[in-house]
Short mmCIF file of C-alpha atoms and ligand atoms in Angstrom, two decimals:
data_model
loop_
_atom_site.label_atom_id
_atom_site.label_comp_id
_atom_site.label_asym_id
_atom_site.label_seq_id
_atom_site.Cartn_x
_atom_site.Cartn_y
_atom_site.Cartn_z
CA UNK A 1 -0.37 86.94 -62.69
CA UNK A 2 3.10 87.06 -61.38
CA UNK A 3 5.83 88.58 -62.87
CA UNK A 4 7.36 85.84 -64.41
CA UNK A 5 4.01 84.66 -66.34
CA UNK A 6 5.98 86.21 -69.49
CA UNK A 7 7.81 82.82 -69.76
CA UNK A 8 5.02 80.72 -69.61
CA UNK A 9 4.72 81.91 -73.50
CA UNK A 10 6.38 79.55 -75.61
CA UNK A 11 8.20 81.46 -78.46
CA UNK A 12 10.73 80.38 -81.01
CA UNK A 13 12.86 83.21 -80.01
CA UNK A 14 13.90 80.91 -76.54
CA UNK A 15 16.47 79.13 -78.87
CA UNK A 16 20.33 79.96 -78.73
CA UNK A 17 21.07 77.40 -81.36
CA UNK A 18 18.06 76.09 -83.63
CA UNK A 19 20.09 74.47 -86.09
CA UNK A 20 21.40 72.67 -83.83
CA UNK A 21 18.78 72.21 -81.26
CA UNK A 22 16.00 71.26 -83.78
CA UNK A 23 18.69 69.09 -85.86
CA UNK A 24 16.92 66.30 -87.75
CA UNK A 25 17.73 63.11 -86.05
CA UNK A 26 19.69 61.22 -88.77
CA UNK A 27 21.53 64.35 -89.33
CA UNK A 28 22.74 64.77 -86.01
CA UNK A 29 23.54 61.22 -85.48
CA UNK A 30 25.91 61.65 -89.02
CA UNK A 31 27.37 64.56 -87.24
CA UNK A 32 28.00 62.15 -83.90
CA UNK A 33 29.44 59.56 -85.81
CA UNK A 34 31.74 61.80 -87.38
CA UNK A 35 32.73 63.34 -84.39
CA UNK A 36 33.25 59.95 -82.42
CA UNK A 37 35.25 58.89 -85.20
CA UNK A 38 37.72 61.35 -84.06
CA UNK A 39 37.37 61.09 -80.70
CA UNK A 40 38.20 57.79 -80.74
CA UNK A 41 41.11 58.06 -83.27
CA UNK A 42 42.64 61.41 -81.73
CA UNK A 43 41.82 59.01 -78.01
CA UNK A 44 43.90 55.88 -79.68
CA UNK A 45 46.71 58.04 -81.06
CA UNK A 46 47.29 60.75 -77.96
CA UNK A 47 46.29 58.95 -74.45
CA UNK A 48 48.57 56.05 -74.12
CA UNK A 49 45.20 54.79 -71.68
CA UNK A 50 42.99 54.29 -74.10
CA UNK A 51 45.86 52.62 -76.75
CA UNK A 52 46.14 49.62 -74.08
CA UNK A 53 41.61 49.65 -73.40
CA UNK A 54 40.90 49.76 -77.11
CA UNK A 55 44.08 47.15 -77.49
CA UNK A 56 42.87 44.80 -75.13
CA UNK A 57 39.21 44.93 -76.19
CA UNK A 58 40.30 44.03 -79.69
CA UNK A 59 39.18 46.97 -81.34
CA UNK A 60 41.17 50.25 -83.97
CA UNK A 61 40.02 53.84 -84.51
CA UNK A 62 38.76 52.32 -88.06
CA UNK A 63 36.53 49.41 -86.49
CA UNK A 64 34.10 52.55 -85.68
CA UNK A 65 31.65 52.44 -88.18
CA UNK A 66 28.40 53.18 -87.07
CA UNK A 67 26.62 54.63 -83.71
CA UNK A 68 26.22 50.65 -82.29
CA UNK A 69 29.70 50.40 -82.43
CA UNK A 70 29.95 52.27 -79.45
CA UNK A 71 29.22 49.43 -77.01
CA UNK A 72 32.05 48.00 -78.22
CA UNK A 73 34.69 50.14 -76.90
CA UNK A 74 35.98 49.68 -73.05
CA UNK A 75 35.03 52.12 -70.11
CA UNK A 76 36.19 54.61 -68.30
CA UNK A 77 35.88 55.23 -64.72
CA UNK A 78 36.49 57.70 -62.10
CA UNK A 79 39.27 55.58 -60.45
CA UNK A 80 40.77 55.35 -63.92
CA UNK A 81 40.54 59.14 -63.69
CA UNK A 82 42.26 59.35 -60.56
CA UNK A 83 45.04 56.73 -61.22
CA UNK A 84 45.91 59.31 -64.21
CA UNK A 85 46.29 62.17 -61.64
CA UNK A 86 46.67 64.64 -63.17
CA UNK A 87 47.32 64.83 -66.45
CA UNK A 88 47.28 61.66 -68.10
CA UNK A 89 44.45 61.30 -69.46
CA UNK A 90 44.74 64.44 -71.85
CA UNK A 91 45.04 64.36 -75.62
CA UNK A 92 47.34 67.65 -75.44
CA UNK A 93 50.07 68.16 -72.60
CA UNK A 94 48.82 70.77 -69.84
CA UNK A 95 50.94 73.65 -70.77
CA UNK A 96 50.73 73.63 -74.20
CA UNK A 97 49.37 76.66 -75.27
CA UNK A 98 46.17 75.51 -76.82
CA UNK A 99 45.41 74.59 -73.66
CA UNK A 100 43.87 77.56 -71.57
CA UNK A 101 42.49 76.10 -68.27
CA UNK A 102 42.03 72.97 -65.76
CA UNK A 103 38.91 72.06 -63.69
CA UNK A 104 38.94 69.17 -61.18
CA UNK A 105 36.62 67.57 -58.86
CA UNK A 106 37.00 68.22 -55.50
CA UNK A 107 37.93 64.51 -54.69
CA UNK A 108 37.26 63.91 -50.82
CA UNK A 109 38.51 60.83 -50.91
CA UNK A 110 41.43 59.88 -53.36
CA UNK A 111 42.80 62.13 -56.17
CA UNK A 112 41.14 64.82 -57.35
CA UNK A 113 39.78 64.21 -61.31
CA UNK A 114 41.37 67.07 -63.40
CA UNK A 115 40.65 67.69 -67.46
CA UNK A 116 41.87 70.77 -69.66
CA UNK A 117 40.18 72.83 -72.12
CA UNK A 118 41.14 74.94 -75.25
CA UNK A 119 39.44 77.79 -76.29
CA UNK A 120 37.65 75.45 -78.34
CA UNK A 121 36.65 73.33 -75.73
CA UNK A 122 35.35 76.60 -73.65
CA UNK A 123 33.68 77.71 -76.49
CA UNK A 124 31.83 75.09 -76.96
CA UNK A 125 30.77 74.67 -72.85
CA UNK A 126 29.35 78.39 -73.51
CA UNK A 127 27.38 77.44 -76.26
CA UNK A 128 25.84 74.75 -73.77
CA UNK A 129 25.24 77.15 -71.31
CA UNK A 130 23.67 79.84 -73.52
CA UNK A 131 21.43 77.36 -74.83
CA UNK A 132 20.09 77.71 -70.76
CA UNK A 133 19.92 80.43 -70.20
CA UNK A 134 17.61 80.71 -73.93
CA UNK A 135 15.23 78.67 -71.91
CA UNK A 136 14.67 81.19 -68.91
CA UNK A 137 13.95 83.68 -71.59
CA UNK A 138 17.74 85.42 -70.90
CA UNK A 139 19.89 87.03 -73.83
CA UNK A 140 22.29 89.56 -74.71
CA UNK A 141 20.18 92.21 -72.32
CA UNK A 142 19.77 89.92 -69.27
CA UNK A 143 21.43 90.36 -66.05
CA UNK A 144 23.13 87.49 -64.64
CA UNK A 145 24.07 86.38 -61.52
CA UNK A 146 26.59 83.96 -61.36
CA UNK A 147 26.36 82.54 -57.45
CA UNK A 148 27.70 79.01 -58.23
CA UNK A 149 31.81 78.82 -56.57
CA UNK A 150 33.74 80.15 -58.83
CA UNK A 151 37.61 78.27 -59.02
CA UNK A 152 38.26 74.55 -59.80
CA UNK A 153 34.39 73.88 -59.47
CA UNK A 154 33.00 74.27 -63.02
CA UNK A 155 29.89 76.03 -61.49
CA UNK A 156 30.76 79.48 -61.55
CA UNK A 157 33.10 79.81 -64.75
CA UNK A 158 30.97 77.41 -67.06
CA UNK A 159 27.81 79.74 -66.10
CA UNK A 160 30.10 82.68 -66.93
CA UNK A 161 30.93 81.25 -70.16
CA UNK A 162 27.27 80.82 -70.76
CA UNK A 163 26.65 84.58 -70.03
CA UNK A 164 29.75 85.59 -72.84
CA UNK A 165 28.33 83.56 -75.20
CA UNK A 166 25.13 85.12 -75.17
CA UNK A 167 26.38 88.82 -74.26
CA UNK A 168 24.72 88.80 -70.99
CA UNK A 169 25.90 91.60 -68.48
CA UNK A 170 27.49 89.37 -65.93
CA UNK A 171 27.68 89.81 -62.12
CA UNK A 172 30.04 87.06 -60.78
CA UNK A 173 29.21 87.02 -57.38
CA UNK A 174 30.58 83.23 -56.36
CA UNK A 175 28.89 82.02 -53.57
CA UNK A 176 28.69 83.07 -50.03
CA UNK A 177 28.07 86.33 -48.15
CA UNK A 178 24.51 85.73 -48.96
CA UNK A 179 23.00 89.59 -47.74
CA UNK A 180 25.23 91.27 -50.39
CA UNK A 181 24.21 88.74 -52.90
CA UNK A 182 20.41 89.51 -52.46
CA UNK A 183 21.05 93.23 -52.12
CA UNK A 184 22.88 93.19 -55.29
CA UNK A 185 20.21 91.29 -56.92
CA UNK A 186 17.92 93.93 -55.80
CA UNK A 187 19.43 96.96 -56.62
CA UNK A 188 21.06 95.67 -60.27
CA UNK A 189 17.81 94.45 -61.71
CA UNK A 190 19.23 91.06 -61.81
CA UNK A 191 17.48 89.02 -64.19
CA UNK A 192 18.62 84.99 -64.26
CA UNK A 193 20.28 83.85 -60.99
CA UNK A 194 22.29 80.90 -61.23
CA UNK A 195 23.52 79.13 -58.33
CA UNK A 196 22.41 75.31 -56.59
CA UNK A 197 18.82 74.82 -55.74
CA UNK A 198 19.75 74.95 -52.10
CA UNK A 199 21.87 78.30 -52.36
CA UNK A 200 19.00 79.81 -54.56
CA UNK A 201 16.47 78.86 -51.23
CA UNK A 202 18.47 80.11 -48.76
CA UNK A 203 19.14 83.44 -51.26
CA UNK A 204 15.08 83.62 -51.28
CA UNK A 205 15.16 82.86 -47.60
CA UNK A 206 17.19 85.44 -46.45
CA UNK A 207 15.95 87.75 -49.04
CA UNK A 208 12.60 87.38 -46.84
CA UNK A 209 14.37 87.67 -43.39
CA UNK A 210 15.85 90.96 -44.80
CA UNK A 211 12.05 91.97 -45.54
CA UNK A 212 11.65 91.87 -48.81
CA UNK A 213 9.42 89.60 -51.27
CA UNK A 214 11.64 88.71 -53.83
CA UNK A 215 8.71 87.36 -56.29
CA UNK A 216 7.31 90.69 -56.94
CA UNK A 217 10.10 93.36 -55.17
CA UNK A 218 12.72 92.09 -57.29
CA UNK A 219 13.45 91.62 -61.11
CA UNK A 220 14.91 87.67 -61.25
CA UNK A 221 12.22 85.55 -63.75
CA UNK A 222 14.45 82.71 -64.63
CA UNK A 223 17.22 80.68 -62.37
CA UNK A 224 19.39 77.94 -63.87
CA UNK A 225 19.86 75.93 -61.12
CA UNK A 226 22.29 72.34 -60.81
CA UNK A 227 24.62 70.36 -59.57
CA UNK A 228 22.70 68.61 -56.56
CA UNK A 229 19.35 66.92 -57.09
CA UNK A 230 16.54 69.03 -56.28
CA UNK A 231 12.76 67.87 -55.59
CA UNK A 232 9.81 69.33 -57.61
CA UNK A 233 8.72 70.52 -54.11
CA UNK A 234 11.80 72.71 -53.73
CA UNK A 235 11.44 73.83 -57.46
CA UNK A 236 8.24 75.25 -56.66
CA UNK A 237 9.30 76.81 -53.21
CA UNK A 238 11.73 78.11 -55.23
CA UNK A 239 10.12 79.41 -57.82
CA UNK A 240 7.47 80.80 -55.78
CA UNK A 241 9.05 82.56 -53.21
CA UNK A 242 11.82 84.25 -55.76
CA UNK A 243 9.08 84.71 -58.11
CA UNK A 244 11.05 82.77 -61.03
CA UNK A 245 11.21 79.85 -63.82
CA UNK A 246 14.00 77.25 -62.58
CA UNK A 247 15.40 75.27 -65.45
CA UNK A 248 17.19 72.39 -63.93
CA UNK A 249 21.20 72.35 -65.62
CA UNK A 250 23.18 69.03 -65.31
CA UNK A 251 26.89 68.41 -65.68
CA UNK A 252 29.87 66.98 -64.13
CA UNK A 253 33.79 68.48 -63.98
CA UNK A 254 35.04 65.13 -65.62
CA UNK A 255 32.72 65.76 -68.68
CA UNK A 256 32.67 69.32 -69.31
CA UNK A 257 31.19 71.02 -66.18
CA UNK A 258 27.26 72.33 -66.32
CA UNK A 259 25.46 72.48 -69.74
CA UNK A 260 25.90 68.58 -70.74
CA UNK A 261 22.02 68.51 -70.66
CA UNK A 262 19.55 71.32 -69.41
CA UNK A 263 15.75 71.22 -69.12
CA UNK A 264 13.51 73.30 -71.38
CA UNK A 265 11.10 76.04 -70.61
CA UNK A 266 8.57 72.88 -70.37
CA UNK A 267 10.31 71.55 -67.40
CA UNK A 268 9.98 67.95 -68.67
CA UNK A 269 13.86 65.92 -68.62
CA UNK A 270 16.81 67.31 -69.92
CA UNK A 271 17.60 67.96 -73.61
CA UNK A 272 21.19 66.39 -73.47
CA UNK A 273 23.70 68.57 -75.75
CA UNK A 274 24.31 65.55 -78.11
CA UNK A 275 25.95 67.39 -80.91
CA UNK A 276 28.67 67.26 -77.97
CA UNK A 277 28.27 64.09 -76.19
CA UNK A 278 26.71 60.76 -76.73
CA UNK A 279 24.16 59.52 -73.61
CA UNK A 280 23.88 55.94 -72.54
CA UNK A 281 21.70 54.50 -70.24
CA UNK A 282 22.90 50.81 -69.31
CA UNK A 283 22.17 48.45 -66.71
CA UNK A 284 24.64 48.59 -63.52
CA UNK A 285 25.62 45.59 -63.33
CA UNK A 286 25.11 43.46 -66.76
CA UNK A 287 26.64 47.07 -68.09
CA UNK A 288 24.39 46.36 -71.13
CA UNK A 289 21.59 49.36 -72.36
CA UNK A 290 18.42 49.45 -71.15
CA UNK A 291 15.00 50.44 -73.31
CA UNK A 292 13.81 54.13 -73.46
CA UNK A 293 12.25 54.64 -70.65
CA UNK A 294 14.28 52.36 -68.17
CA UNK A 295 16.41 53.25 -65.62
CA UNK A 296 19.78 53.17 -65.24
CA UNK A 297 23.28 54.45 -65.48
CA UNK A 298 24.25 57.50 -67.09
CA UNK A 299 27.13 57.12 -69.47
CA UNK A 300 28.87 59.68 -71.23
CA UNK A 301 31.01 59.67 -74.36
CA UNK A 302 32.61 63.30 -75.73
CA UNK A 303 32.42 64.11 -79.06
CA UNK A 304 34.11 67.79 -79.32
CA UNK A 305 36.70 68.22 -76.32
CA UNK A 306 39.81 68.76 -77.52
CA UNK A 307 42.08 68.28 -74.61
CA UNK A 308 40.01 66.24 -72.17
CA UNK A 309 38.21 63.66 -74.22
CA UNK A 310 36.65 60.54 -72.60
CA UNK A 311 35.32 57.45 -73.87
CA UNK A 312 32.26 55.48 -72.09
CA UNK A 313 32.28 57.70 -69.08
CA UNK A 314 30.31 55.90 -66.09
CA UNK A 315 29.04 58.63 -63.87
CA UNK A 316 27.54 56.49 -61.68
CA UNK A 317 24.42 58.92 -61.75
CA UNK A 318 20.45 57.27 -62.35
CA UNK A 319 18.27 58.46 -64.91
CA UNK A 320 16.69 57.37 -67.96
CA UNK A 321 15.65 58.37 -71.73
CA UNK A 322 12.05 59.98 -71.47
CA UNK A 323 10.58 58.71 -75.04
CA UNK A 324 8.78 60.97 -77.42
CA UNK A 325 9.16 64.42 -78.75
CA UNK A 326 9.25 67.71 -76.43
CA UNK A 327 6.84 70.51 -76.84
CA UNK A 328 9.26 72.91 -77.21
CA UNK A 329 10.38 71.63 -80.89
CA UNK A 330 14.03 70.63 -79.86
CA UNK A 331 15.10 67.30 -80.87
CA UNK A 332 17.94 66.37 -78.79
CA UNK A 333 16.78 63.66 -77.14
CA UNK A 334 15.76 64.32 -72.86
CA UNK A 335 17.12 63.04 -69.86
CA UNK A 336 15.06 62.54 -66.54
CA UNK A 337 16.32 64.62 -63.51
CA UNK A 338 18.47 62.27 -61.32
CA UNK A 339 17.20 60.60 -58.64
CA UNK A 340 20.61 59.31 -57.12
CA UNK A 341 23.73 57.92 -57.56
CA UNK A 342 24.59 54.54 -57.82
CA UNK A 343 26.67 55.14 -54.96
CA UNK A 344 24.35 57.36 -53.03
CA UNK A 345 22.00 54.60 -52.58
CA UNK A 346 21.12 53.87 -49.03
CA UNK A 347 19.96 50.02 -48.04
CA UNK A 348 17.79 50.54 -45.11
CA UNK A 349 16.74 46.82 -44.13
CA UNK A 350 17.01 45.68 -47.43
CA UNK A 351 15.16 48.45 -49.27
CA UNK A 352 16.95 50.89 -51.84
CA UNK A 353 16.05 54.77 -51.04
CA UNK A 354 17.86 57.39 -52.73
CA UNK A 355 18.52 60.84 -50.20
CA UNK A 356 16.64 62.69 -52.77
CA UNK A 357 13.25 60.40 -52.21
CA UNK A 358 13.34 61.83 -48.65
CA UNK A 359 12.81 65.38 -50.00
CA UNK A 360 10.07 64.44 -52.07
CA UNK A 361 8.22 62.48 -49.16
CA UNK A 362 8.84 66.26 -46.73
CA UNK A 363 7.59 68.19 -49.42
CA UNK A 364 3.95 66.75 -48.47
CA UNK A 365 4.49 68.42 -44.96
CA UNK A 366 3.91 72.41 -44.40
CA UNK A 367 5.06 71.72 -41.05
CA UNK A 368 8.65 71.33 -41.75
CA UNK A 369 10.59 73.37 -44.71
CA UNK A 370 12.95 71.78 -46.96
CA UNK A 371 16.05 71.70 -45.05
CA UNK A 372 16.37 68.16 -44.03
CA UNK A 373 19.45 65.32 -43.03
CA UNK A 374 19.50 62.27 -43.16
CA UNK A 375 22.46 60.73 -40.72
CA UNK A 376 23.65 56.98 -40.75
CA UNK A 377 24.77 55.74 -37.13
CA UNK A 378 25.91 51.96 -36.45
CA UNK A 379 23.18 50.54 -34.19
CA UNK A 380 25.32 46.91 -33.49
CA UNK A 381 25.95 44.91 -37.08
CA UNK A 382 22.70 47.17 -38.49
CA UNK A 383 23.11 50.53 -39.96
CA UNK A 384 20.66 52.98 -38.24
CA UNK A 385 18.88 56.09 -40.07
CA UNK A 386 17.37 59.00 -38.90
CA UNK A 387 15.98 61.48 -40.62
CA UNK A 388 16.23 65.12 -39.11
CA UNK A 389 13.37 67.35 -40.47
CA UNK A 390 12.87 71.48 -39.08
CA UNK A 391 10.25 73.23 -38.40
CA UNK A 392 8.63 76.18 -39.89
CA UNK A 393 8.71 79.34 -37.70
CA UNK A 394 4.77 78.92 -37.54
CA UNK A 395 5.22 75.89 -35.98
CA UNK A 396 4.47 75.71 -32.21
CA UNK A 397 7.60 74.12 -31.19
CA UNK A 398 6.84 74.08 -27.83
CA UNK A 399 3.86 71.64 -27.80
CA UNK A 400 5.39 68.31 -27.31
CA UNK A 401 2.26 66.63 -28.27
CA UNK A 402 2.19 68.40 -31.63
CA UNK A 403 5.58 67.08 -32.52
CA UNK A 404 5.19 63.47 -31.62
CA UNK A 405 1.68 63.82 -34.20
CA UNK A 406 4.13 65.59 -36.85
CA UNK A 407 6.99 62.58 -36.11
CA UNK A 408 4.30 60.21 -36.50
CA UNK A 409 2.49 61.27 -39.91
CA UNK A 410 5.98 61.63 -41.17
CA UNK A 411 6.87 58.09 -40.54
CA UNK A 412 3.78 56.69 -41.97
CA UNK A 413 4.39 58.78 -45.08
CA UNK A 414 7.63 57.38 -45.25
CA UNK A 415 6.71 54.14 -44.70
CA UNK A 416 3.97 53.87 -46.90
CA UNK A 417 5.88 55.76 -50.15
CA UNK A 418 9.42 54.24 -49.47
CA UNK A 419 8.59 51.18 -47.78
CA UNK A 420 11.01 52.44 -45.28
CA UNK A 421 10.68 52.97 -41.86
CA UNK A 422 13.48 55.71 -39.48
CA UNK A 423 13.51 57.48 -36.73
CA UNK A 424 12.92 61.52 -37.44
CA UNK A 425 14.12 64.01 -35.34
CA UNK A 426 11.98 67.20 -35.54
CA UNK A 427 14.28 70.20 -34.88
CA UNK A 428 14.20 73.80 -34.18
CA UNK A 429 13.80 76.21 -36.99
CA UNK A 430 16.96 77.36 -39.02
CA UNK A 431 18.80 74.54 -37.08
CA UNK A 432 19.76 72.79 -39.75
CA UNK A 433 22.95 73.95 -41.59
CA UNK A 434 22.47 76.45 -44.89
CA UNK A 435 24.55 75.74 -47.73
CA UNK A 436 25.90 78.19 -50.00
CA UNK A 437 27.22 75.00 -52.52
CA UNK A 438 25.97 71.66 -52.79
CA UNK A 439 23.76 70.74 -49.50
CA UNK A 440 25.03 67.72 -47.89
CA UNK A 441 22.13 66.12 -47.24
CA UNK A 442 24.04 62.76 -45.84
CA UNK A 443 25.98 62.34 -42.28
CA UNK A 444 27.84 59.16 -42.13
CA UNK A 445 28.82 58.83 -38.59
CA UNK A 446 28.86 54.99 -38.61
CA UNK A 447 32.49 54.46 -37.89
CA UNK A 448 32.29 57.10 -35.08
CA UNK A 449 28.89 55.21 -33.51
O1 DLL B 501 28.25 69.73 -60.20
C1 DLL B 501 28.76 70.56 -62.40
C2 DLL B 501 27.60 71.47 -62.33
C3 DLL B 501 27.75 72.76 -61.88
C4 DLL B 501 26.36 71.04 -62.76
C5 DLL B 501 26.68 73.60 -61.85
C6 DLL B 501 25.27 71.89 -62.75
C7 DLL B 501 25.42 73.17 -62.29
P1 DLL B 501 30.70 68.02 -60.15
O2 DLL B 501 31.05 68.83 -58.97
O3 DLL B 501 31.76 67.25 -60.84
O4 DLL B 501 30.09 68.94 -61.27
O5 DLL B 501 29.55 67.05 -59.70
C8 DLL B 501 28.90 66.24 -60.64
O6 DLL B 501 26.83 66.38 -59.39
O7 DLL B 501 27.62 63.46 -61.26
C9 DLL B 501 25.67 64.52 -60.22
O8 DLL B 501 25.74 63.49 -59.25
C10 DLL B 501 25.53 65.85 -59.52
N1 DLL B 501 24.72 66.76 -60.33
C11 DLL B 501 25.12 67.69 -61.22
N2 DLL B 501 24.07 68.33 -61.74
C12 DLL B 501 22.96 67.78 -61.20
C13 DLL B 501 21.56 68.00 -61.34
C14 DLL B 501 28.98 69.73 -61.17
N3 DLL B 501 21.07 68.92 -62.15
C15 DLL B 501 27.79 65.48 -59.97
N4 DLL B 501 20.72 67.20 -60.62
C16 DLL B 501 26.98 64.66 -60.96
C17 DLL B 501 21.20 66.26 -59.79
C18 DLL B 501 23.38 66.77 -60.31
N5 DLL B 501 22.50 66.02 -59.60
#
């Protein structure tokens, strides 16, 4: 048994919150209508936005009566986001003095999305977090590593806030200079590391190239990893070569940062933190909800946030309502891990793929490790894709032969699971870039083809 086979035990005491996170349904749906009563009132009365959209949909603060008459109210988007660069969209101005810090996006192209928070609103993101790092069996002994970006990315601060909340001891490394992070994590007896899936591989990685074996030199059992999608075959690299539990954390900057859901020490969706926000699933383009169970787009109303609230928030992410209760006894209602964005989507000759569906396909390959890239080059009026895998060290890189057989059984696996058929590129080891954030997975070169 490895040294994290102590979280395979299911206790009660992995709760932060059990009166919340066990809340009776009706209960909790009271609390939410209560809560989007005022949202919507404090919305109508503060952000001169929302006045016009509930205006010109016909509909007053009062009209909300009951949980269905959500669907009623308008949308918000991320453009409408950026057109209120920066701070129109808050309920409170930006330097009043309940108002004690700003996130925003990083925006590549356009304005960046910014939102405030009060203490209140901070508290409350903690509280989200804690719950978290509950799961991984952390608490007010734990060690925690904090190696998402610290700064305008709600990484770094909103697992922070986690780590108050539950009177962790916290190490905020941010990300990068990745030899002093693992050393660190070493020689403090770090605990819960909480960073991206791809930073926590290349963490385990170089932990390895430095000589050590992580899952049984070091003290990490839990990670509390987000904010890129992540394949179960890179959760289990993960967890196996760092020697940990990963509990996958979801969130966005527009709608709090990390903690809006979180999986459970059962690893099955995401309990969504709906005494705080209210989860939609609706079709993308009829915009109407889909069954339990179906897939669609996320959408996101806030029920606590006092400066930055937001009504009907499409986040153009896929994922769906997994019926039925959870093992672990929580009733807040789970999330599937998301497969893509809405905008992520790649057509290759008329068939959807996701970037993410590539990862799953690799993980099927010991030949290649998960460092992959998929880049988009104009071949005439056709988009063309390849898909550039690496090799393992083990891999005998010099026998042509062997890499035309590995090129070949990954295009038929391709082909025959996505229906899809690209060129792949089999490169060198460690030839593909590291990333100490989010990986980017996609190169669009098609206007420079
Ligand atoms: O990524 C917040 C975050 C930080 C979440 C740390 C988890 C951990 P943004 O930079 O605004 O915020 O990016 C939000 O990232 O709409 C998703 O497309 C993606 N994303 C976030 N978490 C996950 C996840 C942060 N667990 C965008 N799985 C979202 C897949 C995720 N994608």
């Amino acid at each position: 048994m490895g040294k994290n086979s102590a979280h395979q035990v299911a206790g009660p005491e992995l709760y932060f919150q059990p009166e919340i996170e066990k809340m009776g349904r009706l209960e909790l749906e009271a609390l939410q209508l209560e809560r989007l009563k005022k949202t919507v009132q404090v919305c109508y009365e503060q952000i001169p936005f929302y006045r016009q959209a509930l205006d010109a949909a016909g509909i007053k603060p009062a009209d909300v009566q009951s949980l269905a008459d959500l669907t009623r109210l308008p949308f918000t988007t991320k453009q409408d986001m950026r057109d209120a660069y920066p701070f129109n969209l808050f309920a409170i101005p930006a330097t009043d003095e309940r108002v004690q810090r700003l996130h925003a996006s990083s925006g590549t192209t356009g304005n960046a999305t910014v939102c405030g928070y009060t203490q209140n609103d901070i508290d409350v993101w903690g509280d989200t977090f804690a719950r978290a790092i509950a799961q991984v069996g952390g608490g007010a002994n734990s060690m925690l590593q904090v190696s998402y970006g610290y700064g305008l990315f709600t990484g770094g601060l909103g697992a922070h806030e986690g780590g108050i909340r539950i009177h962790a001891t916290i190490l905020p490394m941010s990300s990068g200079n990745t030899k002093r992070q693992v050393q660190m994590m070493k020689d403090f007896d770090v605990d819960i590391l909480c960073c991206t899936p791809s930073y926590a591989l290349l963490i385990a990685d170089t932990a390895i190239e430095m000589g050590y074996d992580p899952a049984n030199d070091f003290n990490v059992t839990g990670a509390i990893l987000g904010a890129e999608p992540c394949s179960e075959g890179m959760r289990t690299e993960i967890e196996e070569k760092l020697g940990v539990k990963m509990v996958d954390i979801y969130g966005l900057s527009e709608v709090m940062g990390p903690g809006v859901s979180c999986e459970c020490r059962y690893q099955n969706g995401l309990h969504v933190a709906e005494d705080h926000f209210i989860i939609e699933i609706l079709n993308p383009d009829t915009l109407e909800p889909v069954p339990d169970g179906e897939w669609g787009e996320v959408v996101f109303t806030t029920l606590s946030k006092e400066c930055s609230p937001l009504i009907r928030y499409r986040t153009r992410d896929i994922s769906r309502i997994i019926p039925g209760e959870c093992e672990c006894g929580r009733t807040l209602r789970r999330m599937d891990r998301i497969t893509g964005r809405t905008d992520d989507m790649l057509i290759i000759r008329g068939v959807n793929v996701f970037p993410n569906q590539f990862q799953e396909v690799l993980a099927g390959f010991s030949e290649v490790t998960s460092y992959y890239q998929i880049i988009l080059t104009s071949d005439g009026p056709m988009d063309k894709v390849t898909l550039r895998v690496e090799t393992v060290p083990e891999f005998d890189f010099d026998e042509i032969r062997k890499i035309e057989d590995l090129q070949r059984r990954i295009n038929a696996e391709l082909k025959s699971n996505l229906q899809v058929s690209v060129d792949v590129l089999v490169s060198e080891p460690k030839s593909i870039e590291r990333s100490e954030g989010k990986a980017k997975r996609v190169l669009d070169n098609r206007d420079k083809s």
